[in-house]
Amino acid sequence: MKKNFKALMLCFAATALLAACGGSKDSGTEASQGTNTLDRPFVYVAQQVVGSIDPAKVIDETEIIAAVNLYDPLFYPDTANGKMDPVPHLASEYEVSEDGLVYTVKLRDDVTFHSGNPFTADDVVYTMQRMLAVGQGNSWLWNNVLDAENVKKIDDYTVEFTLNNAYAPFISSMTQLFIVDSKLLEENTTGDDYGQAYLENNEAGSGPYTLAKWDRESQIDYKAYEDYWKGWKDNQFKDVQMKIITEEATVKTLLVSGQADMVHQWLNVSAYKEFENNDKLVVQKDPSAKLQHIPMNMQKAPTDDENVRKAIAAAFDYDSANKDILGDSTQAVGPVPIVVTGNNPDVTVFKQDLEQAKEYLAASKYAGQDISVDFMIMGENPEQRQFGQLVSDNLSKIGIKVNIVNATWPQITEAATSAEKTPNLTLISDSLKYPHVDSHTYGIYHPSTQGSFRTMSWYDDEETTNILDEARKEIDVDEQLELYKKAQEIITAKAPSIYVANPTHNIAYANYVDGYTFVGLMGYDIAFYNLSMK
């Protein structure tokens, strides 16, 4: 077992079925003896379907994984050094004006897209303008910060971004801007859709892999782009299959039998403990920059009442969740993972206290009434079913009935699109989206970001909004951090979520796989280009 409990120090702006998985046992062979490759595609097993591979729409883990492998961003986390700090990727260097408003970015001149078209400043300008126009995915990172007309080509390999105001995490946010082939999309645009229809089934990237096949409910096949600007070594994986399988027993069987080479982080903790006893497997554990929480819909009865939310938070058994379900995880201290610079250690933190919970409930506007809440979970996931049982048991002790709503991930993301559709409680795991405290403050609690799985508490508080706006504009890092910490105090005092854990990140893979590095930024640890045969 490999343990990698390194500190994650984050910088700011400047710095399914066996048959479907290969058939018989003989079809899923291990590494070929005496060679530096596999005699079949590298198989990674993911746990949720990929809803979109359009860079203007991707937002959850499997979608970001697809983007990381098909596309290139301007800046990439410093995976070579095991850090999350953004470093130039398609960018070669950049300068920032003294007032923090103008970013001048120089670009690489040796990159081509999968179509053969050369990468130039035109593609960067088009990508950002397209992102802002489509207005989905991670566009919230630049809404209200950057206007389309202020993204300008200076020359073929220089782009200038002029912001409306200083924006602390701008360079960090560039890890989520995956550059598209503007010429290809312009040739495949219908009306003013910016090629959205085309990207429903195709890609337009320059990344290490091309899209070979996509069966939405079962798998994505990737094939190496031979002209990738970073080149290829003989022992890298040129053909990759990402299979979508939700049944845990099947996932375990595939890995143990050698029909899969790496499996996702969402298995029950007991599964990784089993893998640790297999000398053909590696289980890597890392402290995560992830928040496991249960957002409570603040715009739907009875969780629209602050005292009801506090009662629920006080009734929850944090110790059982972290030790028995998640296994050796740390209780979250508010929305910002504790390894992230800017986490406020002094925010309101609940411990299980049933008497206090009953007092909160008695002080609510629903006191004396029969109270019930809907709790949405991914019913096919064993860990989530355990959470369903735990919450049900905990809340029954203070007189609240819990209705478990079993759902698929697409059903959860659809429920997140409006406060009316969002249940009272939903179990959400939210990885850091970009290396900045802004990800888990503004990204979850600013009203401009509402409508995704990240914002299912439907939090809307004018004071918080103003502070977060001010924090983004503050150039002085110390003052900026104080503003983010103040926002965390206000947010947690209103109990918009049960802040469960910053879980340990587990992943398992075959012992012949080399190059896996976890840095904590969602999707980037599953960059197949970084993996190779030992």
Coordinates of C-alpha atoms in Angstrom, one line a residue:
M1 CA 0.0 0.0 0.0
K2 CA 1.3 3.4 -0.9
K3 CA 0.6 6.2 1.5
N4 CA 1.2 9.8 0.4
F5 CA 0.1 12.1 3.2
K6 CA 1.8 15.2 1.8
A7 CA 0.6 18.7 2.8
L8 CA -1.4 20.4 0.1
M9 CA -0.2 24.0 0.2
L10 CA -2.2 26.1 -2.2
C11 CA -1.2 29.3 -3.9
F12 CA -3.2 32.2 -5.2
A13 CA -3.4 33.9 -8.6
A14 CA 0.2 34.6 -9.0
T15 CA 1.7 31.5 -8.0
A16 CA -22.7 -1.9 -15.1
L17 CA -21.8 -5.7 -16.0
L18 CA -18.7 -7.9 -16.5
A19 CA -19.9 -8.8 -20.0
A20 CA -19.9 -5.2 -20.9
C21 CA -16.3 -4.9 -19.6
G22 CA -14.5 -7.5 -21.7
G23 CA -16.4 -10.8 -21.5
S24 CA -14.5 -13.8 -20.3
K25 CA -11.6 -13.9 -17.8
D26 CA -9.2 -14.5 -20.7
S27 CA -10.1 -11.2 -22.4
G28 CA -8.9 -9.2 -19.4
T29 CA -5.2 -9.9 -19.2
E30 CA -2.7 -8.3 -17.0
A31 CA 0.4 -6.5 -18.2
S32 CA 2.2 -8.5 -20.8
Q33 CA 5.3 -10.1 -19.3
G34 CA 8.6 -8.6 -20.6
T35 CA 7.0 -5.7 -22.4
N36 CA 6.4 -2.1 -21.6
T37 CA 2.7 -2.0 -22.6
L38 CA -0.6 -3.7 -22.2
D39 CA -2.0 -6.1 -24.8
R40 CA -5.4 -4.3 -24.5
P41 CA -6.5 -0.7 -23.7
F42 CA -5.8 0.7 -20.3
V43 CA -9.1 0.4 -18.4
Y44 CA -10.2 3.0 -15.8
V45 CA -13.5 2.4 -14.1
A46 CA -15.6 5.5 -13.2
Q47 CA -18.8 5.6 -11.2
Q48 CA -21.0 8.1 -13.0
V49 CA -22.0 8.8 -16.6
V50 CA -20.4 11.6 -18.6
G51 CA -23.1 14.1 -19.4
S52 CA -21.1 16.3 -21.7
I53 CA -17.6 16.7 -23.2
D54 CA -18.2 20.3 -24.3
P55 CA -15.6 22.4 -22.4
A56 CA -18.2 25.1 -22.0
K57 CA -20.5 22.7 -20.2
V58 CA -18.4 20.3 -18.2
I59 CA -18.7 20.7 -14.4
D60 CA -18.6 17.4 -12.5
E61 CA -15.8 14.9 -12.0
T62 CA -16.2 12.5 -15.0
E63 CA -16.9 15.5 -17.3
I64 CA -13.7 17.2 -16.1
I65 CA -11.8 14.0 -16.5
A66 CA -12.9 13.9 -20.1
A67 CA -11.9 17.5 -20.7
V68 CA -8.5 17.0 -19.1
N69 CA -7.7 14.1 -21.5
L70 CA -9.2 15.6 -24.7
Y71 CA -8.2 19.2 -24.3
D72 CA -5.5 21.5 -23.0
P73 CA -5.9 24.4 -20.7
L74 CA -3.8 27.6 -20.7
F75 CA -2.6 26.7 -17.1
Y76 CA -2.2 23.3 -15.5
P77 CA -1.7 22.2 -11.9
D78 CA 1.9 21.5 -11.1
T79 CA 1.5 17.8 -11.0
A80 CA 5.2 17.2 -11.8
N81 CA 6.0 18.5 -8.3
G82 CA 2.8 17.1 -6.6
K83 CA 1.4 20.6 -6.2
M84 CA -1.8 22.3 -7.2
D85 CA -0.2 25.6 -8.1
P86 CA -1.1 26.7 -11.7
V87 CA 1.8 26.6 -14.1
P88 CA 1.9 27.6 -17.8
H89 CA 0.7 24.9 -20.2
L90 CA -0.6 26.2 -23.5
A91 CA 0.5 29.5 -22.1
S92 CA 4.3 30.0 -22.0
E93 CA 4.4 33.0 -19.7
Y94 CA 2.2 35.9 -18.5
E95 CA 2.4 39.4 -17.0
V96 CA -0.1 41.2 -14.7
S97 CA -0.5 44.9 -14.5
E98 CA 0.1 46.6 -11.2
D99 CA -3.6 47.3 -10.7
G100 CA -4.4 43.6 -11.3
L101 CA -6.7 44.3 -14.2
V102 CA -4.7 43.4 -17.3
Y103 CA -3.3 39.9 -17.9
T104 CA -1.0 39.5 -20.9
V105 CA -0.5 35.8 -21.8
K106 CA 2.1 34.5 -24.2
L107 CA 1.2 31.2 -26.0
R108 CA 3.1 28.2 -27.2
D109 CA 3.8 28.1 -30.9
D110 CA 4.2 24.4 -31.3
V111 CA 0.7 23.1 -30.7
T112 CA -1.8 21.6 -33.1
F113 CA -5.4 20.5 -32.7
H114 CA -6.5 17.0 -33.5
S115 CA -7.9 18.4 -36.8
G116 CA -4.3 19.5 -37.7
N117 CA -5.2 23.2 -37.3
P118 CA -2.5 25.2 -35.5
F119 CA -3.2 26.6 -32.1
T120 CA -3.1 30.4 -32.0
A121 CA -4.5 33.4 -30.0
D122 CA -7.7 33.2 -32.1
D123 CA -8.6 30.0 -30.4
V124 CA -8.1 31.4 -26.9
V125 CA -10.2 34.5 -27.7
Y126 CA -12.9 32.3 -29.2
T127 CA -12.9 29.8 -26.3
M128 CA -13.4 32.5 -23.7
Q129 CA -16.0 34.3 -25.7
R130 CA -17.8 31.0 -26.3
M131 CA -17.7 30.2 -22.6
L132 CA -19.3 33.5 -21.7
A133 CA -21.9 33.2 -24.4
V134 CA -22.9 29.6 -23.6
G135 CA -23.1 30.5 -19.9
Q136 CA -23.0 27.0 -18.6
G137 CA -20.4 24.8 -16.9
N138 CA -17.8 26.8 -15.1
S139 CA -18.6 30.1 -16.9
W140 CA -19.5 31.5 -13.4
L141 CA -15.8 31.8 -12.9
W142 CA -15.6 34.7 -15.3
N143 CA -19.2 36.1 -15.2
N144 CA -19.2 39.7 -13.8
V145 CA -15.4 39.7 -14.1
L146 CA -14.6 39.7 -17.8
D147 CA -16.6 40.9 -20.8
A148 CA -16.2 39.2 -24.1
E149 CA -15.0 42.3 -25.9
N150 CA -12.1 42.6 -23.4
V151 CA -10.5 39.4 -24.5
K152 CA -8.2 40.5 -27.3
K153 CA -5.6 39.0 -29.7
I154 CA -2.4 41.1 -29.6
D155 CA -0.6 38.9 -32.1
D156 CA -0.8 35.2 -33.2
Y157 CA 0.7 34.1 -29.9
T158 CA -0.3 36.8 -27.4
V159 CA -3.7 37.3 -25.7
E160 CA -4.8 40.2 -23.4
F161 CA -7.5 39.8 -20.8
T162 CA -8.7 43.1 -19.3
L163 CA -10.8 42.5 -16.3
N164 CA -13.7 44.6 -15.0
N165 CA -12.1 44.6 -11.6
A166 CA -9.2 42.8 -9.9
Y167 CA -9.9 39.1 -9.5
A168 CA -7.7 37.2 -7.1
P169 CA -8.1 33.7 -8.6
F170 CA -7.9 34.6 -12.3
I171 CA -4.8 32.5 -13.1
S172 CA -6.0 29.7 -10.9
S173 CA -9.3 29.7 -12.7
M174 CA -7.6 29.3 -16.1
T175 CA -7.1 25.6 -15.2
Q176 CA -10.8 25.3 -16.1
L177 CA -10.6 27.0 -19.5
F178 CA -10.1 24.1 -21.9
I179 CA -9.2 25.6 -25.3
V180 CA -11.2 24.6 -28.4
D181 CA -10.3 24.5 -32.1
S182 CA -12.1 27.7 -33.2
K183 CA -11.8 27.0 -36.9
L184 CA -13.3 23.5 -36.6
L185 CA -16.2 24.8 -34.5
E186 CA -16.9 27.7 -36.8
E187 CA -17.2 25.2 -39.6
N188 CA -19.6 23.2 -37.6
T189 CA -21.8 25.9 -36.1
T190 CA -25.5 26.0 -36.5
G191 CA -26.9 29.5 -36.2
D192 CA -25.4 31.1 -33.1
D193 CA -24.9 27.9 -31.1
Y194 CA -21.0 28.1 -31.1
G195 CA -20.8 24.5 -32.2
Q196 CA -22.8 23.1 -29.2
A197 CA -24.7 20.6 -31.4
Y198 CA -21.4 19.4 -32.9
L199 CA -19.8 19.0 -29.5
E200 CA -22.7 16.8 -28.3
N201 CA -21.0 13.9 -30.1
N202 CA -17.5 15.2 -31.1
E203 CA -14.5 17.0 -29.6
A204 CA -12.4 19.8 -30.8
G205 CA -9.3 19.6 -28.6
S206 CA -5.5 19.6 -28.7
G207 CA -5.1 17.3 -25.7
P208 CA -3.2 14.0 -25.5
Y209 CA -6.1 11.9 -26.6
T210 CA -8.7 12.0 -29.3
L211 CA -12.3 10.7 -28.9
A212 CA -12.5 7.2 -30.4
K213 CA -15.9 6.2 -29.2
W214 CA -18.5 7.4 -26.7
D215 CA -21.4 5.2 -25.5
R216 CA -23.0 7.6 -23.0
E217 CA -24.2 5.1 -20.5
S218 CA -21.3 2.8 -20.5
Q219 CA -17.9 4.0 -21.7
I220 CA -15.6 6.5 -23.5
D221 CA -12.7 5.2 -25.6
Y222 CA -9.7 7.5 -26.0
K223 CA -6.9 7.1 -28.6
A224 CA -3.5 8.8 -28.4
Y225 CA -3.0 11.9 -30.6
E226 CA 0.3 11.0 -32.1
D227 CA 1.2 14.6 -32.8
Y228 CA 0.6 15.8 -29.3
W229 CA 3.0 18.6 -28.5
K230 CA 4.5 17.0 -25.4
G231 CA 5.4 13.8 -27.3
W232 CA 4.9 10.2 -26.3
K233 CA 7.1 7.6 -24.6
D234 CA 6.8 3.9 -25.5
N235 CA 5.5 2.9 -22.1
Q236 CA 2.6 5.4 -22.0
F237 CA -0.9 4.1 -22.5
K238 CA -2.0 4.9 -26.1
D239 CA -5.5 3.4 -25.9
V240 CA -7.7 4.0 -22.9
Q241 CA -11.2 3.0 -22.0
M242 CA -13.1 4.8 -19.2
K243 CA -15.9 2.4 -18.2
I244 CA -19.0 3.6 -16.3
I245 CA -20.0 1.0 -13.7
T246 CA -22.0 1.7 -10.6
E247 CA -22.2 -1.8 -9.1
E248 CA -19.4 -2.1 -6.5
A249 CA -19.0 -5.8 -6.6
T250 CA -18.4 -5.7 -10.4
V251 CA -15.9 -2.9 -10.0
K252 CA -14.0 -4.9 -7.4
T253 CA -14.0 -8.0 -9.5
L254 CA -12.7 -6.2 -12.6
L255 CA -9.7 -4.8 -10.7
V256 CA -8.8 -8.0 -8.8
S257 CA -9.1 -10.1 -12.0
G258 CA -6.9 -7.8 -14.0
Q259 CA -9.7 -6.7 -16.4
A260 CA -9.3 -3.1 -15.1
D261 CA -6.2 -1.2 -14.2
M262 CA -7.5 1.6 -12.0
V263 CA -10.8 2.2 -10.3
H264 CA -12.4 5.3 -8.9
Q265 CA -12.4 7.0 -5.5
W266 CA -16.0 6.4 -4.6
L267 CA -16.0 2.7 -3.4
N268 CA -16.9 1.8 0.1
V269 CA -13.9 2.2 2.4
S270 CA -14.0 -1.6 3.0
A271 CA -13.2 -2.2 -0.6
Y272 CA -9.9 -0.4 -0.4
K273 CA -9.1 -2.3 2.7
E274 CA -9.6 -5.5 0.8
F275 CA -7.4 -4.2 -2.0
E276 CA -4.6 -3.5 0.5
N277 CA -4.3 -7.2 1.1
N278 CA -3.6 -7.9 -2.6
D279 CA 0.0 -7.7 -3.5
K280 CA -0.9 -7.1 -7.2
L281 CA -2.7 -3.8 -6.3
V282 CA -1.7 -0.4 -4.9
V283 CA -4.0 1.7 -2.7
Q284 CA -2.9 5.3 -2.5
K285 CA -4.3 7.5 0.2
D286 CA -4.0 11.3 0.2
P287 CA -5.5 14.1 2.3
S288 CA -8.2 15.6 0.0
A289 CA -9.2 19.1 -0.8
K290 CA -12.7 17.9 -0.9
L291 CA -15.9 18.7 1.0
Q292 CA -18.4 16.0 1.8
H293 CA -21.6 17.7 3.0
I294 CA -25.3 17.6 3.0
P295 CA -26.7 20.9 1.7
M296 CA -30.1 21.9 3.1
N297 CA -32.4 23.7 0.7
M298 CA -33.0 27.1 2.4
Q299 CA -35.9 27.9 0.1
K300 CA -38.0 24.9 0.8
A301 CA -40.0 24.0 4.0
P302 CA -39.1 23.0 6.6
T303 CA -35.3 23.6 5.9
D304 CA -36.1 27.2 5.1
D305 CA -36.1 27.8 8.8
E306 CA -32.6 28.4 10.3
N307 CA -33.5 26.6 13.6
V308 CA -34.6 23.5 11.7
R309 CA -31.3 23.4 9.8
K310 CA -29.4 23.9 13.1
A311 CA -31.4 21.1 14.7
I312 CA -30.6 18.8 11.8
A313 CA -26.9 19.7 12.0
A314 CA -26.8 19.1 15.8
A315 CA -28.6 15.8 15.5
F316 CA -26.1 14.4 12.9
D317 CA -23.5 11.8 14.1
Y318 CA -20.2 13.1 12.7
D319 CA -18.1 10.5 14.4
S320 CA -20.0 7.6 12.9
A321 CA -19.9 9.2 9.5
N322 CA -16.2 9.8 9.5
K323 CA -15.0 6.6 11.2
D324 CA -17.5 4.0 10.2
I325 CA -18.6 5.1 6.8
L326 CA -15.8 7.2 5.4
G327 CA -13.0 5.7 7.4
D328 CA -10.3 7.8 9.0
S329 CA -11.7 11.1 7.6
T330 CA -11.6 14.5 9.2
Q331 CA -14.7 16.4 10.1
A332 CA -15.1 19.4 7.9
V333 CA -14.6 22.9 9.4
G334 CA -17.1 24.8 7.3
P335 CA -17.2 24.7 3.5
V336 CA -13.5 25.2 2.8
P337 CA -11.3 22.1 3.1
I338 CA -8.9 22.4 5.9
V339 CA -5.8 21.9 3.6
V340 CA -6.8 25.0 1.6
T341 CA -5.1 28.3 2.4
G342 CA -7.9 30.6 3.6
N343 CA -9.8 28.0 5.6
N344 CA -11.2 29.7 8.7
P345 CA -10.7 27.3 11.7
D346 CA -12.9 29.4 13.9
V347 CA -16.2 29.0 12.2
T348 CA -19.4 27.4 13.7
V349 CA -18.8 23.7 13.9
F350 CA -21.6 21.3 15.1
K351 CA -21.1 18.2 17.1
Q352 CA -23.9 15.7 17.8
D353 CA -25.9 17.0 20.6
L354 CA -29.5 15.7 20.6
E355 CA -30.7 17.9 23.5
Q356 CA -29.4 21.0 21.7
A357 CA -31.0 19.8 18.5
K358 CA -34.4 19.5 20.2
E359 CA -34.0 23.0 21.6
Y360 CA -33.4 24.4 18.1
L361 CA -36.4 22.5 16.8
A362 CA -38.6 23.9 19.6
A363 CA -37.5 27.4 18.6
S364 CA -38.4 27.0 14.9
K365 CA -41.6 28.1 13.2
Y366 CA -42.5 24.4 12.7
A367 CA -42.4 23.6 16.4
G368 CA -45.2 21.2 17.4
Q369 CA -45.8 20.1 13.8
D370 CA -45.1 16.8 12.2
I371 CA -41.8 17.5 10.3
S372 CA -40.4 15.4 7.5
V373 CA -37.6 16.0 5.0
D374 CA -36.7 14.5 1.7
F375 CA -33.1 13.2 1.5
M376 CA -31.7 12.5 -2.0
I377 CA -28.9 10.0 -2.4
M378 CA -27.4 7.9 -5.2
G379 CA -29.1 4.7 -4.3
E380 CA -26.8 2.5 -6.2
N381 CA -23.8 3.6 -4.1
P382 CA -23.3 1.6 -0.9
E383 CA -21.7 4.5 0.9
Q384 CA -24.5 6.8 0.1
R385 CA -27.0 4.2 1.3
Q386 CA -25.2 4.1 4.6
F387 CA -25.5 7.9 4.9
G388 CA -29.2 7.6 4.2
Q389 CA -29.6 5.1 7.1
L390 CA -27.5 7.3 9.4
V391 CA -29.4 10.5 8.7
S392 CA -32.7 8.7 9.0
D393 CA -31.7 7.2 12.4
N394 CA -30.2 10.5 13.7
L395 CA -33.2 12.6 12.8
S396 CA -35.8 10.1 14.1
K397 CA -34.3 10.8 17.6
I398 CA -35.5 14.4 17.4
G399 CA -38.9 13.6 15.8
I400 CA -38.0 14.4 12.1
K401 CA -39.0 11.8 9.5
V402 CA -36.6 11.2 6.6
N403 CA -37.9 10.2 3.2
I404 CA -35.1 8.7 1.3
V405 CA -35.1 9.6 -2.4
N406 CA -33.0 7.2 -4.5
A407 CA -31.6 8.9 -7.6
T408 CA -29.0 8.6 -10.3
W409 CA -26.4 11.3 -10.7
P410 CA -28.1 12.8 -13.8
Q411 CA -31.3 13.0 -11.7
I412 CA -29.5 14.8 -8.9
T413 CA -28.0 17.4 -11.3
E414 CA -31.4 18.0 -12.8
A415 CA -32.9 18.5 -9.3
A416 CA -30.2 21.1 -8.7
T417 CA -31.4 23.3 -11.5
S418 CA -34.1 25.0 -9.4
A419 CA -35.0 25.5 -5.8
E420 CA -38.4 23.9 -6.4
K421 CA -36.8 20.7 -7.7
T422 CA -34.1 20.5 -5.1
P423 CA -34.9 18.2 -2.1
N424 CA -34.5 19.3 1.5
L425 CA -31.2 17.4 1.8
T426 CA -28.8 16.0 -0.7
L427 CA -25.5 14.2 -0.2
I428 CA -22.8 16.0 -2.2
S429 CA -19.0 15.5 -2.5
D430 CA -17.4 18.6 -3.9
S431 CA -13.8 18.6 -4.9
L432 CA -11.8 21.8 -5.2
K433 CA -12.4 23.2 -8.7
Y434 CA -9.4 25.5 -8.9
P435 CA -6.6 26.2 -6.4
H436 CA -8.1 29.0 -4.4
V437 CA -10.3 29.5 -1.4
D438 CA -12.8 31.2 -3.8
S439 CA -13.7 27.8 -5.1
H440 CA -15.6 26.7 -2.0
T441 CA -16.9 30.2 -0.9
Y442 CA -18.0 32.2 -3.9
G443 CA -18.4 29.0 -6.0
I444 CA -21.0 27.6 -3.6
Y445 CA -22.6 30.5 -1.9
H446 CA -22.7 33.4 -4.3
P447 CA -26.1 33.6 -6.0
S448 CA -24.6 34.0 -9.4
T449 CA -23.4 30.4 -9.3
Q450 CA -26.8 28.8 -8.5
G451 CA -28.3 26.0 -10.5
S452 CA -25.7 23.2 -10.2
F453 CA -25.0 20.4 -7.8
R454 CA -22.6 22.7 -5.9
T455 CA -25.4 25.1 -4.9
M456 CA -28.2 22.9 -3.6
S457 CA -28.6 24.9 -0.4
W458 CA -29.8 27.8 -2.5
Y459 CA -28.0 30.2 -0.1
D460 CA -28.7 33.9 -0.9
D461 CA -27.5 36.4 1.6
E462 CA -26.7 40.0 0.6
E463 CA -24.0 40.6 3.2
T464 CA -22.2 37.4 2.2
T465 CA -22.5 38.3 -1.5
N466 CA -21.0 41.7 -1.0
I467 CA -18.1 40.3 1.0
L468 CA -17.3 37.7 -1.6
D469 CA -17.5 40.3 -4.3
E470 CA -15.1 42.5 -2.3
A471 CA -12.7 39.6 -1.6
R472 CA -12.3 38.8 -5.3
K473 CA -11.3 42.4 -6.0
E474 CA -8.8 42.7 -3.2
I475 CA -5.2 42.6 -4.4
D476 CA -3.6 42.5 -0.9
V477 CA -3.5 38.8 -0.1
D478 CA -3.7 39.1 3.7
E479 CA -6.8 41.4 3.4
Q480 CA -8.3 39.2 0.8
L481 CA -8.0 36.1 3.1
E482 CA -9.6 38.0 5.9
L483 CA -12.6 38.7 3.7
Y484 CA -12.9 35.1 2.7
K485 CA -12.7 34.1 6.4
K486 CA -15.4 36.6 7.3
A487 CA -17.7 35.2 4.7
Q488 CA -17.1 31.7 6.1
E489 CA -18.2 32.9 9.5
I490 CA -21.4 34.3 8.2
I491 CA -22.2 31.3 6.0
T492 CA -21.6 28.6 8.7
A493 CA -23.6 30.6 11.3
K494 CA -26.7 30.1 9.1
A495 CA -26.2 26.3 8.8
P496 CA -26.8 25.9 5.1
S497 CA -25.2 22.4 5.2
I498 CA -24.2 19.6 7.4
Y499 CA -20.5 19.9 7.0
V500 CA -19.6 16.2 7.3
A501 CA -16.0 15.7 6.2
N502 CA -12.8 16.4 4.3
P503 CA -12.5 12.7 3.3
T504 CA -9.3 10.8 2.7
H505 CA -8.9 10.3 -1.0
N506 CA -8.5 6.6 -1.9
I507 CA -7.7 5.2 -5.3
A508 CA -6.7 1.7 -6.3
Y509 CA -4.7 0.5 -9.3
A510 CA -2.6 -2.3 -10.6
N511 CA 1.0 -2.5 -9.3
Y512 CA 2.4 -2.1 -12.8
V513 CA 0.9 1.4 -13.2
D514 CA 3.3 4.3 -12.7
G515 CA 3.0 8.0 -12.6
Y516 CA -0.2 8.5 -10.6
T517 CA -0.1 11.8 -8.7
F518 CA -2.9 13.3 -6.6
V519 CA -2.9 17.1 -6.2
G520 CA -6.5 17.6 -5.1
L521 CA -7.8 19.5 -8.1
M522 CA -10.9 17.7 -9.5
G523 CA -10.3 15.5 -12.5
Y524 CA -6.6 16.2 -12.9
D525 CA -5.4 13.1 -11.1
I526 CA -7.1 11.0 -13.8
A527 CA -4.9 12.4 -16.6
F528 CA -4.1 9.2 -18.5
Y529 CA -1.1 10.9 -20.3
N530 CA 0.7 11.0 -16.9
L531 CA 0.4 7.2 -16.4
S532 CA 2.7 4.6 -17.8
M533 CA 3.9 1.0 -17.3
K534 CA 6.6 0.5 -14.8

